[in-house]
């Protein structure tokens, strides 16, 4: 019976580069994984960004997904979350059926019942 020795896909230098990037930031994200791929340790390798992410997770290091944002750069909010904010602003409960409304209508309603506090210009110099 012949045995084949499994070769490691990641060299100790690659693992060290990943660990160094993690320690510098305290966590890994897509940008740090892409940056690791550009280090000398990964030169000439066929490892992808997704491969580095998988390695980060297999090393049990913290990986944070990018927060989803809208075209305007605002965090994505669910209709249910908007309804909860409306309930808080009005001081009522039981408005869950509002979640069936259009998201724009819910945002307009939320801004009407909970307007953003504007700085009083009289107080500013």
XYZ file of N, CA and C in Angstrom:
375
model
N 0.848 -1.172 0.000
C 0.000 0.000 0.000
C 0.894 1.237 0.000
N 0.660 2.101 -0.957
C 1.451 3.332 -1.017
C 0.668 4.464 -0.375
N 1.380 5.316 0.297
C 0.741 6.477 0.910
C 1.246 7.724 0.204
N 0.337 8.621 -0.005
C 0.715 9.884 -0.618
C 0.707 10.956 0.448
N 1.711 11.779 0.398
C 1.809 12.853 1.375
C 1.051 14.065 0.838
N 0.170 14.574 1.627
C -0.634 15.719 1.229
C 0.203 16.985 1.392
N 0.258 17.782 0.337
C 1.007 19.032 0.423
C 0.070 20.152 0.850
N 0.598 21.017 1.659
C -0.199 22.128 2.167
C -0.367 23.176 1.082
N -1.580 23.691 0.963
C -1.860 24.732 -0.033
C -1.287 26.072 0.424
N -1.264 26.281 1.727
C -0.768 27.525 2.302
C 0.567 27.272 2.978
N 1.568 28.019 2.570
C 2.890 27.889 3.177
C 2.880 28.558 4.552
N 3.864 28.263 5.385
C 3.931 28.946 6.684
C 4.022 30.470 6.532
N 4.656 30.942 5.453
C 4.750 32.387 5.218
C 3.372 32.977 4.924
N 2.560 32.236 4.181
C 1.208 32.699 3.868
C 0.359 32.777 5.133
N 0.441 31.741 5.951
C -0.314 31.707 7.204
C 0.142 32.852 8.105
N 1.454 33.104 8.113
C 2.005 34.192 8.917
C 1.501 35.545 8.418
N 1.406 35.719 7.094
C 0.901 36.971 6.530
C -0.557 37.186 6.922
N -1.348 36.129 6.892
C -2.758 36.227 7.294
C -2.857 36.599 8.763
N -2.086 35.911 9.600
C -2.122 36.171 11.038
C -1.667 37.604 11.348
N -0.645 38.091 10.646
C -0.152 39.462 10.863
C -1.222 40.488 10.506
N -1.901 40.266 9.383
C -2.969 41.182 8.976
C -4.094 41.169 10.000
N -4.403 39.994 10.528
C -5.448 39.885 11.545
C -5.048 40.647 12.809
N -3.819 40.449 13.261
C -3.376 41.092 14.496
C -3.297 42.610 14.348
N -3.003 43.092 13.139
C -2.923 44.537 12.921
C -4.284 45.203 13.032
N -5.329 44.513 12.588
C -6.666 45.110 12.552
C -7.583 44.579 13.654
N -7.310 43.381 14.141
C -8.164 42.779 15.157
C -9.252 41.911 14.562
N -9.426 41.973 13.268
C -10.380 41.145 12.536
C -9.979 41.173 11.076
N -10.588 40.323 10.291
C -10.338 40.308 8.853
C -11.635 40.644 8.139
N -11.513 41.334 7.020
C -12.641 41.598 6.149
C -12.170 41.410 4.716
N -13.043 41.652 3.766
C -12.698 41.419 2.367
C -11.499 42.250 1.938
N -11.425 43.500 2.407
C -10.316 44.372 2.027
C -8.998 43.851 2.570
N -8.978 43.381 3.821
C -7.724 42.861 4.378
C -7.317 41.563 3.705
N -8.289 40.754 3.309
C -7.957 39.516 2.588
C -7.366 39.840 1.219
N -7.896 40.852 0.562
C -7.351 41.272 -0.731
C -5.940 41.822 -0.556
N -5.721 42.563 0.525
C -4.397 43.119 0.792
C -3.378 42.016 1.063
N -3.808 40.975 1.756
C -2.916 39.849 2.050
C -2.486 39.177 0.757
N -3.396 39.081 -0.202
C -3.072 38.454 -1.484
C -1.973 39.203 -2.237
N -1.806 40.481 -1.941
C -0.805 41.277 -2.636
C 0.552 41.239 -1.949
N 0.657 40.528 -0.831
C 1.940 40.428 -0.151
C 2.856 39.477 -0.892
N 4.132 39.563 -0.564
C 5.144 38.736 -1.217
C 4.908 37.247 -0.959
N 4.334 36.916 0.178
C 4.100 35.518 0.521
C 3.154 34.839 -0.474
N 2.245 35.598 -1.065
C 1.262 35.035 -1.986
C 1.641 35.230 -3.454
N 2.816 35.797 -3.713
C 3.246 36.048 -5.088
C 3.341 34.729 -5.852
N 2.714 34.684 -6.998
C 2.766 33.498 -7.843
C 1.818 32.382 -7.456
N 1.067 32.560 -6.413
C 0.115 31.511 -6.013
C -1.192 31.702 -6.769
N -1.974 30.649 -6.856
C -3.264 30.736 -7.538
C -4.418 30.834 -6.543
N -4.122 31.289 -5.358
C -5.132 31.405 -4.298
C -5.947 32.675 -4.531
N -7.262 32.539 -4.382
C -8.175 33.661 -4.601
C -8.537 34.325 -3.277
N -9.235 35.451 -3.374
C -9.686 36.152 -2.173
C -10.639 35.271 -1.364
N -11.497 34.556 -2.055
C -12.426 33.654 -1.347
C -11.667 32.548 -0.640
N -10.550 32.113 -1.243
C -9.717 31.100 -0.605
C -9.094 31.610 0.680
N -8.661 32.875 0.660
C -8.084 33.476 1.866
C -9.158 33.609 2.939
N -10.359 34.003 2.537
C -11.460 34.112 3.503
C -11.732 32.757 4.144
N -11.746 31.707 3.333
C -11.958 30.356 3.870
C -10.842 29.970 4.828
N -9.610 30.345 4.491
C -8.476 30.024 5.368
C -8.595 30.788 6.681
N -8.997 32.048 6.612
C -9.190 32.853 7.820
C -10.196 32.168 8.739
N -11.292 31.720 8.156
C -12.326 31.049 8.960
C -11.829 29.717 9.510
N -11.057 28.980 8.701
C -10.550 27.692 9.186
C -9.505 27.880 10.286
N -8.846 29.038 10.281
C -7.899 29.369 11.350
C -8.636 29.896 12.578
N -9.956 29.979 12.491
C -10.839 30.457 13.555
C -10.528 31.893 13.962
N -10.183 32.709 12.956
C -9.984 34.129 13.173
C -11.291 34.834 12.841
N -11.518 35.971 13.461
C -12.773 36.697 13.231
C -12.789 37.283 11.826
N -13.851 36.983 11.089
C -14.054 37.551 9.761
C -15.362 38.315 9.774
N -15.328 39.561 9.348
C -16.533 40.396 9.306
C -16.927 40.640 7.864
N -18.168 40.327 7.551
C -18.695 40.613 6.222
C -18.924 42.109 6.098
N -18.825 42.595 4.883
C -19.092 44.011 4.647
C -20.568 44.286 4.901
N -20.834 45.422 5.515
C -22.221 45.794 5.779
C -22.874 46.194 4.470
N -24.045 45.670 4.228
C -24.763 46.004 3.003
C -25.310 47.419 3.104
N -25.156 48.165 2.012
C -25.643 49.535 1.968
C -26.448 49.754 0.695
N -27.272 50.781 0.727
C -28.082 51.128 -0.437
C -27.237 51.935 -1.413
N -27.837 52.308 -2.531
C -27.132 53.115 -3.535
C -26.686 54.454 -2.958
N -27.420 54.945 -1.982
C -27.077 56.231 -1.372
C -26.057 56.082 -0.255
N -25.673 54.854 0.060
C -24.675 54.616 1.094
C -25.245 54.393 2.480
N -26.562 54.418 2.607
C -27.209 54.182 3.902
C -27.284 52.686 4.162
N -27.232 52.267 5.426
C -27.385 50.845 5.715
C -28.757 50.347 5.265
N -28.812 49.118 4.811
C -30.066 48.529 4.365
C -30.940 48.280 5.595
N -32.173 48.768 5.537
C -33.118 48.576 6.646
C -34.304 47.775 6.125
N -34.721 46.803 6.907
C -35.893 46.022 6.524
C -37.151 46.819 6.841
N -38.226 46.451 6.197
C -39.492 47.127 6.465
C -39.907 46.911 7.920
N -39.631 45.714 8.427
C -39.979 45.423 9.817
C -39.235 46.351 10.776
N -37.947 46.614 10.474
C -37.164 47.509 11.324
C -37.714 48.936 11.256
N -38.142 49.356 10.076
C -38.733 50.689 9.941
C -40.022 50.792 10.745
N -40.835 49.744 10.718
C -42.085 49.747 11.486
C -41.783 49.829 12.979
N -40.768 49.118 13.432
C -40.389 49.170 14.851
C -39.979 50.589 15.234
N -39.223 51.264 14.367
C -38.823 52.648 14.632
C -40.037 53.576 14.667
N -40.980 53.343 13.783
C -42.212 54.154 13.777
C -42.971 53.936 15.076
N -43.095 52.681 15.516
C -43.781 52.385 16.774
C -43.110 53.092 17.947
N -41.777 53.072 17.967
C -41.045 53.743 19.053
C -41.303 55.249 19.026
N -41.272 55.830 17.819
C -41.475 57.277 17.706
C -42.880 57.684 18.154
N -43.864 56.832 17.869
C -45.243 57.145 18.241
C -45.589 56.678 19.648
N -44.777 55.784 20.195
C -45.063 55.255 21.523
C -46.213 54.271 21.535
N -46.383 53.556 20.435
C -47.458 52.569 20.334
C -46.881 51.231 19.895
N -47.723 50.194 19.976
C -47.341 48.879 19.473
C -48.466 48.348 18.604
N -48.197 47.274 17.890
C -49.239 46.637 17.105
C -49.365 47.162 15.687
N -48.329 47.793 15.180
C -48.389 48.321 13.820
C -47.676 47.406 12.822
N -47.541 46.134 13.170
C -46.766 45.214 12.325
C -47.328 45.079 10.922
N -48.611 45.289 10.746
C -49.192 45.162 9.408
C -48.705 46.275 8.473
N -48.127 47.331 9.035
C -47.552 48.387 8.201
C -46.382 47.870 7.359
N -45.790 46.769 7.765
C -44.639 46.216 7.048
C -45.005 45.809 5.625
N -46.296 45.753 5.328
C -46.735 45.400 3.972
C -46.706 46.619 3.041
N -46.505 47.800 3.610
C -46.471 49.022 2.803
C -45.138 49.118 2.059
N -45.071 50.037 1.108
C -43.831 50.259 0.375
C -42.784 50.854 1.309
N -41.519 50.505 1.063
C -40.435 50.963 1.925
C -40.308 52.487 1.900
N -40.478 53.099 0.746
C -40.376 54.559 0.657
C -41.451 55.221 1.511
N -42.659 54.666 1.477
C -43.754 55.222 2.276
C -43.430 55.100 3.767
N -42.844 53.962 4.158
C -42.478 53.779 5.564
C -41.388 54.763 5.980
N -40.410 54.984 5.100
C -39.348 55.951 5.426
C -39.914 57.362 5.538
N -40.834 57.721 4.635
C -41.469 59.041 4.699
C -42.254 59.196 5.997
N -42.988 58.152 6.367
C -43.759 58.189 7.610
C -42.839 58.317 8.816
N -41.749 57.572 8.810
C -40.798 57.638 9.927
C -40.204 59.031 10.048
N -39.847 59.638 8.927
C -39.270 60.983 8.997
C -40.320 62.009 9.431
N -41.584 61.754 9.145
C -42.647 62.678 9.566
C -42.913 62.581 11.060
N -42.874 61.371 11.608
C -43.172 61.204 13.036
C -41.938 61.351 13.909
N -40.760 61.253 13.311
C -39.523 61.344 14.073
C -38.524 62.182 13.279
N -38.796 63.498 13.135
C -37.909 64.323 12.322
C -36.514 64.409 12.938
N -35.531 64.535 12.069
C -34.157 64.672 12.533
C -34.030 66.006 13.224
N -33.430 65.966 14.415
C -33.290 67.195 15.169
C -32.258 68.084 14.496
N -32.676 69.272 14.099
C -31.770 70.205 13.467
C -31.151 71.093 14.531
N -29.910 71.475 14.309
C -29.226 72.344 15.268
C -29.880 73.710 15.259
N -30.176 74.204 16.427
C -30.783 75.533 16.548
C -29.730 76.573 16.198
N -29.953 77.339 15.134
C -28.961 78.299 14.660
C -28.748 79.430 15.658
N -29.737 79.685 16.494
C -29.566 80.749 17.484
C -28.528 80.371 18.513
N -28.389 79.061 18.765
C -27.443 78.607 19.765
C -26.018 78.520 19.193
N -25.901 78.453 17.863
C -24.592 78.353 17.241
C -24.104 79.757 16.949
N -23.160 80.258 17.719
C -22.492 81.540 17.529
C -23.319 82.549 16.937
